[in-house]
Each structure stands twice: as C-alpha cells, then as structure tokens.
Tab-separated table of C-alpha atoms and ligand atoms in Angstrom:
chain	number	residue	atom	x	y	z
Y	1	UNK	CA	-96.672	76.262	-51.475
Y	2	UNK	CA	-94.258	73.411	-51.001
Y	3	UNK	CA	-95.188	70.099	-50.083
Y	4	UNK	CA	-95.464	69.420	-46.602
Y	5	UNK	CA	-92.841	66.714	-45.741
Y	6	UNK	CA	-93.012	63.123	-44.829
Y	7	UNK	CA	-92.246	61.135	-42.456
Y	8	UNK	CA	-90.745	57.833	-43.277
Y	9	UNK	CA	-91.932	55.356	-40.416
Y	10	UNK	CA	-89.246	52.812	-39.318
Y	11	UNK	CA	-91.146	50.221	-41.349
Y	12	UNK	CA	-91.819	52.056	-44.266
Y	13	UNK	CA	-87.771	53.042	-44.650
Y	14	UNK	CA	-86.682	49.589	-43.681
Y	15	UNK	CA	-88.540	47.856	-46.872
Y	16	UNK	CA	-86.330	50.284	-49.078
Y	17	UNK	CA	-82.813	49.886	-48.526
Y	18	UNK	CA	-80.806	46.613	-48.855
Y	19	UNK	CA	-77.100	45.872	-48.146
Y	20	UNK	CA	-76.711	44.348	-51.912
Y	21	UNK	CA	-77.388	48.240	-53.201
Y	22	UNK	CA	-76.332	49.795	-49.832
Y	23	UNK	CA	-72.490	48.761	-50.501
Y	24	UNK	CA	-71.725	49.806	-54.125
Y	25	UNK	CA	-73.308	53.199	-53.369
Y	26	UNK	CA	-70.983	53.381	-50.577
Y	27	UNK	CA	-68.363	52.930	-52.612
Y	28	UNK	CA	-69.383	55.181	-54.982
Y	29	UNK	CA	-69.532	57.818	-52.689
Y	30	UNK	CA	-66.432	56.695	-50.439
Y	31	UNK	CA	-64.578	57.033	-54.019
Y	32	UNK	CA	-65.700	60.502	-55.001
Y	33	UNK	CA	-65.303	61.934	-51.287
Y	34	UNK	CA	-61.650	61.111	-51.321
Y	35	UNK	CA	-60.814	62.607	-54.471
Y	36	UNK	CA	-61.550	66.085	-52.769
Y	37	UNK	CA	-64.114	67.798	-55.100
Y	38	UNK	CA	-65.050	69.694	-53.199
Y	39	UNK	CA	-67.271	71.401	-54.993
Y	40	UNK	CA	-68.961	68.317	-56.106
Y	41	UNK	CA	-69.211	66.921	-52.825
Y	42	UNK	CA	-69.764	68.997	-49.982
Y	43	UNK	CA	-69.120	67.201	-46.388
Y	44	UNK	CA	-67.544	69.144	-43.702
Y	45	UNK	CA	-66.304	67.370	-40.415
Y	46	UNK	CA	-69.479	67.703	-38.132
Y	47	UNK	CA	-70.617	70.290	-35.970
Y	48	UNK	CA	-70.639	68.395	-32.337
Y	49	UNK	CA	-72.181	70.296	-29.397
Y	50	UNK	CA	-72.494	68.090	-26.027
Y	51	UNK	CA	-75.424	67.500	-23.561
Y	52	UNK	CA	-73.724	68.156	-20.779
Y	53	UNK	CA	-76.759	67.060	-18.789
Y	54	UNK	CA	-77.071	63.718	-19.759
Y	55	UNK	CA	-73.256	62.613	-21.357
Y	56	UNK	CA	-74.307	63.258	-24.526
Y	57	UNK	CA	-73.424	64.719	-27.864
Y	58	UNK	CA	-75.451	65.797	-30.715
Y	59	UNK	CA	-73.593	65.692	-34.603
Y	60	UNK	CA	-75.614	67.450	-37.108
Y	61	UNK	CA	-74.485	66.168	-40.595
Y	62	UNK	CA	-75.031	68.315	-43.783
Y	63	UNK	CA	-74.255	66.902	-46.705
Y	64	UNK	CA	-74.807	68.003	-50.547
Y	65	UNK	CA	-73.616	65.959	-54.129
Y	66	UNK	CA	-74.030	69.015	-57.033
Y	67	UNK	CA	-73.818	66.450	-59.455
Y	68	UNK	CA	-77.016	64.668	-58.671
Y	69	UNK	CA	-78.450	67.639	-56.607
Y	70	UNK	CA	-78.919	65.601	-53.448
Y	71	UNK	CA	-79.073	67.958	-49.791
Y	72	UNK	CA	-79.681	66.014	-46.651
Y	73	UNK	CA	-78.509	66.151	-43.108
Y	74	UNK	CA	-78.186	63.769	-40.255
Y	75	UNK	CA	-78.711	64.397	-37.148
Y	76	UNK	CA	-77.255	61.846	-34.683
Y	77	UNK	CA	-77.484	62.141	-30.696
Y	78	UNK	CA	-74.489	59.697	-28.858
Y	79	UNK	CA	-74.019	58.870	-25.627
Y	80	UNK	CA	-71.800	57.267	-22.845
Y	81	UNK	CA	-73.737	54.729	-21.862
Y	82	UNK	CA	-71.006	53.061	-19.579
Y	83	UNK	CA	-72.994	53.302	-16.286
Y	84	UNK	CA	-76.947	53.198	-17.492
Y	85	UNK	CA	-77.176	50.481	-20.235
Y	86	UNK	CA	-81.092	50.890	-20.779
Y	87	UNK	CA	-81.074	53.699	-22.961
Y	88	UNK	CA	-80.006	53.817	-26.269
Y	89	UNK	CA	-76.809	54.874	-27.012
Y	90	UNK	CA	-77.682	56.741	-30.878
Y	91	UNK	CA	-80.342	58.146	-32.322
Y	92	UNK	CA	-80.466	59.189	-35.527
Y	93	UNK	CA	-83.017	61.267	-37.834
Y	94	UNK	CA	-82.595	62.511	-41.425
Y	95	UNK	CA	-83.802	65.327	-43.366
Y	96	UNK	CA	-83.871	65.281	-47.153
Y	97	UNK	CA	-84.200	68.892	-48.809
Y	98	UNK	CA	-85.795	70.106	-51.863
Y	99	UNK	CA	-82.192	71.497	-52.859
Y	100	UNK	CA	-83.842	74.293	-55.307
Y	101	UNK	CA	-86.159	75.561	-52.870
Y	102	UNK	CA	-84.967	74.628	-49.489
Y	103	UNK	CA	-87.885	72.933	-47.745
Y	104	UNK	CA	-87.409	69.363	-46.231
Y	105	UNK	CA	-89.458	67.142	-48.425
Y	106	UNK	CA	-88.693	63.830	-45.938
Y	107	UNK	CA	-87.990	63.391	-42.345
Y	108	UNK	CA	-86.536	59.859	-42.054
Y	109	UNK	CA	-86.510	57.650	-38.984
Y	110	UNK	CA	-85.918	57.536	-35.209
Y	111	UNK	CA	-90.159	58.546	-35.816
Y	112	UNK	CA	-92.369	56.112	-34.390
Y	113	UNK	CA	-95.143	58.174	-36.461
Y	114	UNK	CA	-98.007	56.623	-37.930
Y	115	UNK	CA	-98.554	59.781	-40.711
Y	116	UNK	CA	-102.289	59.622	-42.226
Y	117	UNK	CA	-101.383	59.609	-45.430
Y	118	UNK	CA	-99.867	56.694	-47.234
Y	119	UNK	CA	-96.015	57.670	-48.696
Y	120	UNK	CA	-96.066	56.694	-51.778
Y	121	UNK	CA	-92.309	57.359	-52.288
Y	122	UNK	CA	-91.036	56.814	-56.128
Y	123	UNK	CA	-87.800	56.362	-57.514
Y	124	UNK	CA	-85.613	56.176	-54.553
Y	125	UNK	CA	-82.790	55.052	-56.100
Y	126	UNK	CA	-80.592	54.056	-53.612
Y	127	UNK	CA	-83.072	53.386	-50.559
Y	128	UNK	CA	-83.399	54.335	-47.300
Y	129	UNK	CA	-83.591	52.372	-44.083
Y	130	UNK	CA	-85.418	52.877	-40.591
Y	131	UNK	CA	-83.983	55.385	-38.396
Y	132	UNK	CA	-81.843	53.501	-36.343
Y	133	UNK	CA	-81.487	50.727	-38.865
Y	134	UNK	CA	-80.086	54.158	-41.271
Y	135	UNK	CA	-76.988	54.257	-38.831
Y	136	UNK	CA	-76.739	50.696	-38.114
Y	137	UNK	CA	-76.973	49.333	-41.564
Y	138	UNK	CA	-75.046	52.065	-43.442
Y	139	UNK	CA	-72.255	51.552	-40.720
Y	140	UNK	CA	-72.164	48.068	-40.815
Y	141	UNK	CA	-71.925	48.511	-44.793
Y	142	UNK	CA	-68.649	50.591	-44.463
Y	143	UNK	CA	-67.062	48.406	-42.194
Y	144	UNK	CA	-67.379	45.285	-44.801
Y	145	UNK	CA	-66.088	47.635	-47.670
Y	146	UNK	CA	-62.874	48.153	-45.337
Y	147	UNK	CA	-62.899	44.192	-44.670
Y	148	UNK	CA	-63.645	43.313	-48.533
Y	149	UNK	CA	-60.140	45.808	-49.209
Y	150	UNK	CA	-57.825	44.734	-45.815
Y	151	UNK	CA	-58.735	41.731	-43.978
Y	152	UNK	CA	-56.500	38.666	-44.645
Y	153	UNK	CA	-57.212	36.504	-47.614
Y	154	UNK	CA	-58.136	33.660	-45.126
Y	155	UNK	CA	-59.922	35.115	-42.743
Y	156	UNK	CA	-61.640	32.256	-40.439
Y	157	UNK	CA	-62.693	33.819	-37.197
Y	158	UNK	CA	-64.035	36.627	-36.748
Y	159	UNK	CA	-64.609	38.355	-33.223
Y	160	UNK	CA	-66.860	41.052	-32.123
Y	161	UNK	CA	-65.898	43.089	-29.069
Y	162	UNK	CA	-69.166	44.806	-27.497
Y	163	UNK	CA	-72.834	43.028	-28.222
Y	164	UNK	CA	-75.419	45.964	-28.874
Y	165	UNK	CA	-77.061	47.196	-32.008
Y	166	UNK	CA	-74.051	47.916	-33.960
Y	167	UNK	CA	-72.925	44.421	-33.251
Y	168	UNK	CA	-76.166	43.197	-34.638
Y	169	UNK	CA	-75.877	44.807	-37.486
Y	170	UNK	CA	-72.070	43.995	-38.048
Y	171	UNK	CA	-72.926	40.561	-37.275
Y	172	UNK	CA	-75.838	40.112	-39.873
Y	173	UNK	CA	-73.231	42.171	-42.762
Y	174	UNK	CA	-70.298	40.369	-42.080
Y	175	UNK	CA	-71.677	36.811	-42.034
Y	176	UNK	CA	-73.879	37.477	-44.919
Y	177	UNK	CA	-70.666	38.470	-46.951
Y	178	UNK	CA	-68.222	36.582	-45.516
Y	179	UNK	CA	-67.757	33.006	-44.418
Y	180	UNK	CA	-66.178	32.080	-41.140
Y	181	UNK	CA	-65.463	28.934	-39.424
Y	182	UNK	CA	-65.757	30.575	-36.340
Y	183	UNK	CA	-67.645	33.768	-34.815
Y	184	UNK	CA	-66.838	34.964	-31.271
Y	185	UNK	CA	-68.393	37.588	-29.130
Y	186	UNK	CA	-67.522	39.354	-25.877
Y	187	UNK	CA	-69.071	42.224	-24.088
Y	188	UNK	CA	-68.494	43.791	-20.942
Y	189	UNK	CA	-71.536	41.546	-19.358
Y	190	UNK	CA	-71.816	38.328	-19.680
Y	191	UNK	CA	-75.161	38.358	-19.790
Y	192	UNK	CA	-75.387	40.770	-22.630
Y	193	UNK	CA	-72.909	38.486	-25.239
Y	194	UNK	CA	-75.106	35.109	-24.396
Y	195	UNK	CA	-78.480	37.323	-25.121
Y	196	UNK	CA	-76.728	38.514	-28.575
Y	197	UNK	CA	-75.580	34.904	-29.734
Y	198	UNK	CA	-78.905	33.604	-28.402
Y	199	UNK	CA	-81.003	36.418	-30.611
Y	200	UNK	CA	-78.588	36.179	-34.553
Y	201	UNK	CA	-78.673	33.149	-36.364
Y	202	UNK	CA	-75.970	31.494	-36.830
Y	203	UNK	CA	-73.223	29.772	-34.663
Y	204	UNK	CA	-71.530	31.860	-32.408
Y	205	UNK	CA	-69.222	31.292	-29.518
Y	206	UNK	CA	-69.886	33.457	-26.007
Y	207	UNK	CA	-66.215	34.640	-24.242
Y	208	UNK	CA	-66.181	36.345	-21.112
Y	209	UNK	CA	-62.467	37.708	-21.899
Y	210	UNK	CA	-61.717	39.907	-24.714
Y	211	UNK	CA	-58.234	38.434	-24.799
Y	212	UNK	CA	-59.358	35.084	-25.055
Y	213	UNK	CA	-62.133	36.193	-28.108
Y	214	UNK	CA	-59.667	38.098	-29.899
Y	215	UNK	CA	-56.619	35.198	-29.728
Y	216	UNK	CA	-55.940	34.341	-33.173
Y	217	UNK	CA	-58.556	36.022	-34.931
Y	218	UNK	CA	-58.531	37.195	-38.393
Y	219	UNK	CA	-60.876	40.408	-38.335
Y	220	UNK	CA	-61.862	41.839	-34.808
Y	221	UNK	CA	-64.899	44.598	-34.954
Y	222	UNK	CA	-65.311	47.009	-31.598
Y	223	UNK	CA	-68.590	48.002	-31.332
Y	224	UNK	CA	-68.243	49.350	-28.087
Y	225	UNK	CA	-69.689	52.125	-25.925
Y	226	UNK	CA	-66.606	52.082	-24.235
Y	227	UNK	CA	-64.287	55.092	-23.611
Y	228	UNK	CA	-61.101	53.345	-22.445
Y	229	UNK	CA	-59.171	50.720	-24.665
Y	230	UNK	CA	-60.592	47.499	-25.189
Y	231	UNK	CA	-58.675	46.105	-27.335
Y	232	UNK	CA	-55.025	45.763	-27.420
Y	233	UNK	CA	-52.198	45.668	-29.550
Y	234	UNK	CA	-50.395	42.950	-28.081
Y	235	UNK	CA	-53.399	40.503	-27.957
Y	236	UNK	CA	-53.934	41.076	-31.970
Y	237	UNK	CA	-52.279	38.523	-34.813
Y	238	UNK	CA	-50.231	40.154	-37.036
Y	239	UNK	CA	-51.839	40.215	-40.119
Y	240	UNK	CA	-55.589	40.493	-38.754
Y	241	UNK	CA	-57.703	43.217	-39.326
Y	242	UNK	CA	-59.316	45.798	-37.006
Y	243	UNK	CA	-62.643	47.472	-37.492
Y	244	UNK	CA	-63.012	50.301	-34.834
Y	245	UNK	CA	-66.530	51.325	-34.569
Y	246	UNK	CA	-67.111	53.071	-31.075
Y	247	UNK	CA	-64.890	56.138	-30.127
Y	248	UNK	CA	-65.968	58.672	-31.886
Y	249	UNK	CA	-64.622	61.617	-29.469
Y	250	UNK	CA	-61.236	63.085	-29.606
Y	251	UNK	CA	-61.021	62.117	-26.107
Y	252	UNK	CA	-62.274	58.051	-26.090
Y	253	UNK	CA	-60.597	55.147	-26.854
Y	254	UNK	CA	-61.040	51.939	-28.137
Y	255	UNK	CA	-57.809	50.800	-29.125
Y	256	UNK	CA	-54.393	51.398	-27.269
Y	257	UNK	CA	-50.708	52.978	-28.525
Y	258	UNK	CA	-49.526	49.731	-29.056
Y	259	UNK	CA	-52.143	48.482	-31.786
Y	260	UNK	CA	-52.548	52.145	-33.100
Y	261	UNK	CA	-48.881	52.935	-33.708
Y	262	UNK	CA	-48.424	49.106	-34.776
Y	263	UNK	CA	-50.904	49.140	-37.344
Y	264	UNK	CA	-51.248	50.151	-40.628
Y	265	UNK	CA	-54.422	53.124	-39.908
Y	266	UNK	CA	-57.501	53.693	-42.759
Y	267	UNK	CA	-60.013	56.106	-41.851
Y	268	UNK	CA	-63.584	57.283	-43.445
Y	269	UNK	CA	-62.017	60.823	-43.529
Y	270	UNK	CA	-58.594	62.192	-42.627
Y	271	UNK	CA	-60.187	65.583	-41.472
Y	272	UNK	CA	-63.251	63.671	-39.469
Y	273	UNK	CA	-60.746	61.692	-37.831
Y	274	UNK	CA	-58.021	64.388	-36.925
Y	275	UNK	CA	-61.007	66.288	-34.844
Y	276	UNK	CA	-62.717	63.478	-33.758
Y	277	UNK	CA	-60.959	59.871	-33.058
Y	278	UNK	CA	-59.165	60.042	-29.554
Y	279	UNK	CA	-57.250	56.396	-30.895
Y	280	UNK	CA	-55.985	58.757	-33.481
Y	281	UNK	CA	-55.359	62.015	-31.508
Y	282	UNK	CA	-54.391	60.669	-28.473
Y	283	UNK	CA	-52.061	57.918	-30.002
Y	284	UNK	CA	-50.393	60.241	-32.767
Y	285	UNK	CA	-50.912	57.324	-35.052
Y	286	UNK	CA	-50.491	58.238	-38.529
Y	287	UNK	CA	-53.591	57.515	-40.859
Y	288	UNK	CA	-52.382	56.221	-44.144
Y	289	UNK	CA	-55.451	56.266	-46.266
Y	290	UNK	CA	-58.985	56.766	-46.345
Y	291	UNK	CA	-60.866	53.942	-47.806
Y	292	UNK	CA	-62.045	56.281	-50.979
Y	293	UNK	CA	-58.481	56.430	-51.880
Y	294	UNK	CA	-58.393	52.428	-51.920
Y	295	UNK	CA	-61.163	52.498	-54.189
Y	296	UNK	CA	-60.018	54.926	-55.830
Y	297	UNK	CA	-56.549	52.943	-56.494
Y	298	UNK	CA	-54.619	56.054	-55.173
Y	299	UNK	CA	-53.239	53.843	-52.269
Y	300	UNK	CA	-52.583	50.829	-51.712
Y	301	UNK	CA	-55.012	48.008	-49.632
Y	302	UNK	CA	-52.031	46.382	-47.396
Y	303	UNK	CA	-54.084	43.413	-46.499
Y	304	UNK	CA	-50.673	41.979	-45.112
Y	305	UNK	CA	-50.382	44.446	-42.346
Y	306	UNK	CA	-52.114	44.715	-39.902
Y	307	UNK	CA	-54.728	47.123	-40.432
Y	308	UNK	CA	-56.940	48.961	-38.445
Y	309	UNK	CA	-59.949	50.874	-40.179
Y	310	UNK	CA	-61.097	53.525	-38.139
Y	311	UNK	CA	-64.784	54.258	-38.527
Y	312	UNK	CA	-66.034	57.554	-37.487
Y	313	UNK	CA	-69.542	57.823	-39.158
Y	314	UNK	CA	-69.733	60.405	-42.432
Y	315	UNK	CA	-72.702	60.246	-43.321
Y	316	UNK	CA	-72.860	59.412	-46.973
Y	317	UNK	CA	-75.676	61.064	-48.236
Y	318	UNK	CA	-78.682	58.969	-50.337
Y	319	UNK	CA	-79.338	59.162	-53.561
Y	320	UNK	CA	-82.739	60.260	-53.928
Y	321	UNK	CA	-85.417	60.863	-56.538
Y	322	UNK	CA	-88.750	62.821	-56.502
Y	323	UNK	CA	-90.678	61.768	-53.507
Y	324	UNK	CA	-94.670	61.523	-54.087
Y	325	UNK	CA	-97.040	61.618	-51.419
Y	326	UNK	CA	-100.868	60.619	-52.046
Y	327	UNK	CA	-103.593	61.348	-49.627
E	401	NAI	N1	-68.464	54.846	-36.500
E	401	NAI	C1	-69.733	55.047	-36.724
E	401	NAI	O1	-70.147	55.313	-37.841
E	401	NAI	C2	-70.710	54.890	-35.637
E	401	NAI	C3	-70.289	54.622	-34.366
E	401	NAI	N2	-71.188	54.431	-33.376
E	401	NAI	C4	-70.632	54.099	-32.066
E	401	NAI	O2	-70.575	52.671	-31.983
E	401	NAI	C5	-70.617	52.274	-30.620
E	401	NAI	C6	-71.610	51.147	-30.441
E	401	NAI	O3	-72.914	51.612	-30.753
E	401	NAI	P1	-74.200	50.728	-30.408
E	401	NAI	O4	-73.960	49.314	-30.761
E	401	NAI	O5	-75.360	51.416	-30.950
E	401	NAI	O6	-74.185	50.844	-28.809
E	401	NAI	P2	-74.916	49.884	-27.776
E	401	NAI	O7	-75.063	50.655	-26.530
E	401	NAI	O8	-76.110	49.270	-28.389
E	401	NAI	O9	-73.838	48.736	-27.560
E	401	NAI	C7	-72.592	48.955	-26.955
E	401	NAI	C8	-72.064	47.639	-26.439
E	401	NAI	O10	-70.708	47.824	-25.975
E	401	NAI	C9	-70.571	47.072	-24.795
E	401	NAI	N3	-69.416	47.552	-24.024
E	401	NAI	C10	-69.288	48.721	-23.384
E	401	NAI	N4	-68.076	48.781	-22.809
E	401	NAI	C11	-67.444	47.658	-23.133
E	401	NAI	C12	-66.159	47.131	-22.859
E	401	NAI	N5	-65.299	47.813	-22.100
E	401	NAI	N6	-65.822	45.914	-23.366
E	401	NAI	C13	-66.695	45.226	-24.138
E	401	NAI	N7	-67.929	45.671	-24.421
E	401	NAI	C14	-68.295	46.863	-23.934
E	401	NAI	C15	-71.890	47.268	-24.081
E	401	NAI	O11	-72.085	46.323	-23.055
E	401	NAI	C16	-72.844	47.081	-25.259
E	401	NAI	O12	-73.070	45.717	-25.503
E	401	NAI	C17	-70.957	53.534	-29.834
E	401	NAI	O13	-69.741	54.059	-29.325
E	401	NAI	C18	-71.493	54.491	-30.888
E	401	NAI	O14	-71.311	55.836	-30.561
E	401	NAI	C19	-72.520	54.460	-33.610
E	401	NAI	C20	-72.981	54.765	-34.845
E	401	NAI	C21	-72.129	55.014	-35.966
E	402	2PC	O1	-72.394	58.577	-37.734
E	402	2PC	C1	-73.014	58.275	-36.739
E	402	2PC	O2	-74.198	57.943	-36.768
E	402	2PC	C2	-72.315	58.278	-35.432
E	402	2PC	N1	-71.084	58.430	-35.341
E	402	2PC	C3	-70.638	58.420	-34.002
E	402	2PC	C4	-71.789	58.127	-33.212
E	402	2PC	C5	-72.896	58.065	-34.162
C-alpha cells in the first residue's frame, strides 16, 4: 500500500526553497516550455471554473516533465477582492504525485496542519515554499527573469502599483536583485501603501497617485486586484518596463489600449494568455514572445522598447526527488 501523503506545513516548505535556486529553475523550465515539446512537457492552459457565490475562480494546474518524471498540480482559488479587502485574494495548494502509481505522495501549503509525524523530506532538488509563499515567491521569481531580459540598462526607480502580498514579494525579489535609487508605491488606499513601506525594509517612497508613482520610472510592477486599468499608456516612459501581475481573466484589466498596443508584449504562454489576459483579449495587442523563447535565444529581448511582460501564472512544476517520511 502506498504511502500515505504529507503535508508540508507553511514552515516546513518555506525553509526549502530560495530565490537564488528558485530563478535558474525557472528558467530552465520557462526555456523548455517554449520550445513546444510537448511531449516532454505537458502544461495545458488551465481549467477555470468560477464561484459564482463569492467572485471567485478556482484554476486547477496539472503539470507533468517525462524527462525527470515529475506530476504535480496546483490548485489556486482567486478572487475580486475590490469591495471586501479582508480576505485573501489567492490561495494556493499543491499536490505532488507518485507519477508510476498515481497516489499524491505531498500536499503542499495553504495547510495550517501540524501532521504528527516529522517530514523528513530528502533530496528535493529544487525546493518548495509555503503555500502562499509557493505563488508569491515563484511569481515574484518570473517577474525578475522578465526584468533581468527587458528592463532598461539603467533602471533607477522602480514603482509598484497595488501594496498586498504579491507586492511584498515583488518588493523583497526585485530589491534583492536589483539596485534602485528610488522605490515608489501606490495602492488604491492610502493607508494600505504607508502600512507596506512601513512593514519591507528598505527605503521606499508612499504616493497617493499612480500617475505621480509611475512618472519617470524605469520598471513599473501591477500587483493589483484591480479589474479596470490602472495603469496607463500615456503616463509610462518610453523605454521602461511593465510587469503586469493582476488580471488574470479574459475579462479584467490592468493596463489600457494605449500601453498595450504601444508596447512591445512578452507573455508566460501565448495559449495561457490568448484565453485568459483581458489586456491581451480585450486590447488585440499582439504578444511577441514568451519569455522561454528569450531564453531560449529564439527572439529577441528588446530592452529598448517599451515592454510589457504579461504574467499570467503557469505553474512551473518542481523538481522533486523521493520524499521520506519517518514516524
Ligand atoms: N500572474 C500570476 O502569476 C499571479 C497573479 N496573481 C494576481 O495578482 C494580483 C495581486 O495579488 P495579491 O497581491 O495576492 O492580492 P492582494 O489582495 O494581497 O493585493 C492587491 C492589492 O491591489 C490593490 N489595489 C486594488 N485595486 C487597485 C487599484 N485600482 N489601484 C491600485 N491598487 C489597487 C489593493 O488595495 C491591494 O493592496 C491579483 O489579481 C491576483 O489574482 C496572483 C498570483 C499569481
Ligand atoms: O498562478 C497563480 O497562482 C494565479 N494566477 C492568477 C491568480 C493566481
């Protein structure tokens, strides 16, 4: 009889994944997704019902790699959170299969389970993180692999539109990687911006108009729950480069016609974000490339342009080993 599966505590995932090992796996992946194996590496778009009930969707996110046997699937919940800001916007939990025999040998975050037995979990190669911190962190990491490839070669500010977990997350990546002279935040409260630049370290400058943040900056992130624009073309300096992390449904927006149709568009998947990005839908921007085909050196990184990477989520699966549990 199989195993019975384990969970993987917040805590426990968090002290096994780290951004330094996070981002070349990435890339790996990124890399191998675009060059359309597909039966190497097996990603469909997602499967997206809604919650009607409570302005919700729920994504479930299979994903196998024959080459190194790995089967997981995420499962993320999202929500409009426009009107009710104190519940969370994502949750996310992953499953890790046995891929010979089916069973689910690990159930990863969004668990505030204290199992009895102690996971002793060996030879996880690339690691995993806590459930939220999965999302947040490996999202965060994609966004500074599109930044590393587009943003301007002297980038000095950098401004992030919307303050919640993503922003944290984007915040701790971006400045860890990158140095600014300046950081600047807005959100749609005041309130919420000042309690994000109080909370990071670092310097960071509180605007109460997105306009006014976004003036002159060199790499603008929109971590926004936000289903109307928020950012717009005509505010943007040519040359800067946008990270658009919100949005994910065909029918939301974070960006408007002008920026989308100006810019030069990179996506995490063309199919992902022909079904799913409104700014690309609803705009009838063209996407150029996906950021595997950068890395890949099929297309070009036009870091002169302005460029808009347009983040939708895949869910690039872990690289796991044999997972050992002791009672
Ligand atoms: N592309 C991807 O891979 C992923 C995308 N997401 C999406 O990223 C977005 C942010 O996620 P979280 O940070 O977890 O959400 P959150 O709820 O923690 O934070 C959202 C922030 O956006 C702010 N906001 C809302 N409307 C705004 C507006 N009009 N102008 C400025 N700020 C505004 C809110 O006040 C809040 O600070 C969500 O849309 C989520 O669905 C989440 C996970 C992965
Ligand atoms: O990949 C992900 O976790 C999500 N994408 C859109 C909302 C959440």
């Amino acid at each position: 009889m199989a195993d019975q599966p384990v969970f993987l505590s917040n805590d426990v995932v968090a002290r096994f994944l780290s951004y330094d090992e996070l981002i070349p796996r990435l890339e790996e992946v990124l890399g191998k997704f675009s060059r359309g194996n597909s039966s190497d590496v097996v990603q469909p778009v997602r499967c997206v019902i809604p919650i009607h009930n409570h302005s919700g969707f729920l994504g479930l996110m299979p994903a196998y790699i024959a080459h190194e046997d790995t089967l997981c699937t995420k499962m993320v919940a999202f929500y409009r959170r426009e009107e009710n800001v104190n519940l969370p916007s994502t949750q996310a939990t992953v499953l890790l299969f046995n891929p010979e025999y089916g069973n689910v040998t690990a159930v990863m975050d969004g668990l505030d389970i204290t199992h009895k037995r102690t996971a002793a979990v060996s030879a996880i190669s690339a690691k995993v993180m806590d459930g939220l911190d999965i999302t947040h962190k490996r999202t965060a990491a994609v966004s500074a692999i599109s930044a590393k490839l587009l943003m301007p070669a002297q980038s000095d500010v950098l401004c992030i539109l919307g303050c919640g977990h993503q922003a944290v997350s984007h915040y701790e990546i971006f400045t860890k990687l990158f140095s600014f002279k300046e950081v600047r935040v807005c959100s749609r409260r005041l309130e919420t911006a000042e309690r994000f630049a109080a909370g990071v370290q670092g310097p960071v400058k509180v605007l109460s108009s997105a306009k006014e943040a976004v003036h002159g900056a060199d790499i603008i992130i929109t971590v926004t729950n936000s289903s109307k624009p928020v950012l717009f073309g005509e505010w943007v300096k040519p040359g800067a480069h946008i990270v658009a992390v919100g949005a994910c449904r065909p029918d939301w927006r974070e960006l408007d016609d002008v920026l989308m149709r100006d810019a030069v568009i990179y996506v995490d998947s063309r199919e992902g974000a022909a079904v799913e990005s409104g700014d690309i839908i609803l705009s009838g921007a063209e996407v150029f490339a996906e950021l595997g085909e950068v890395l890949n050196g099929t297309r070009p990184a036009l870091r002169n342009k302005t460029t808009v990477f347009k983040s939708l989520g895949k869910f690039f699966p872990l690289r796991t080993g044999k997972i050992r549990f002791k009672e």
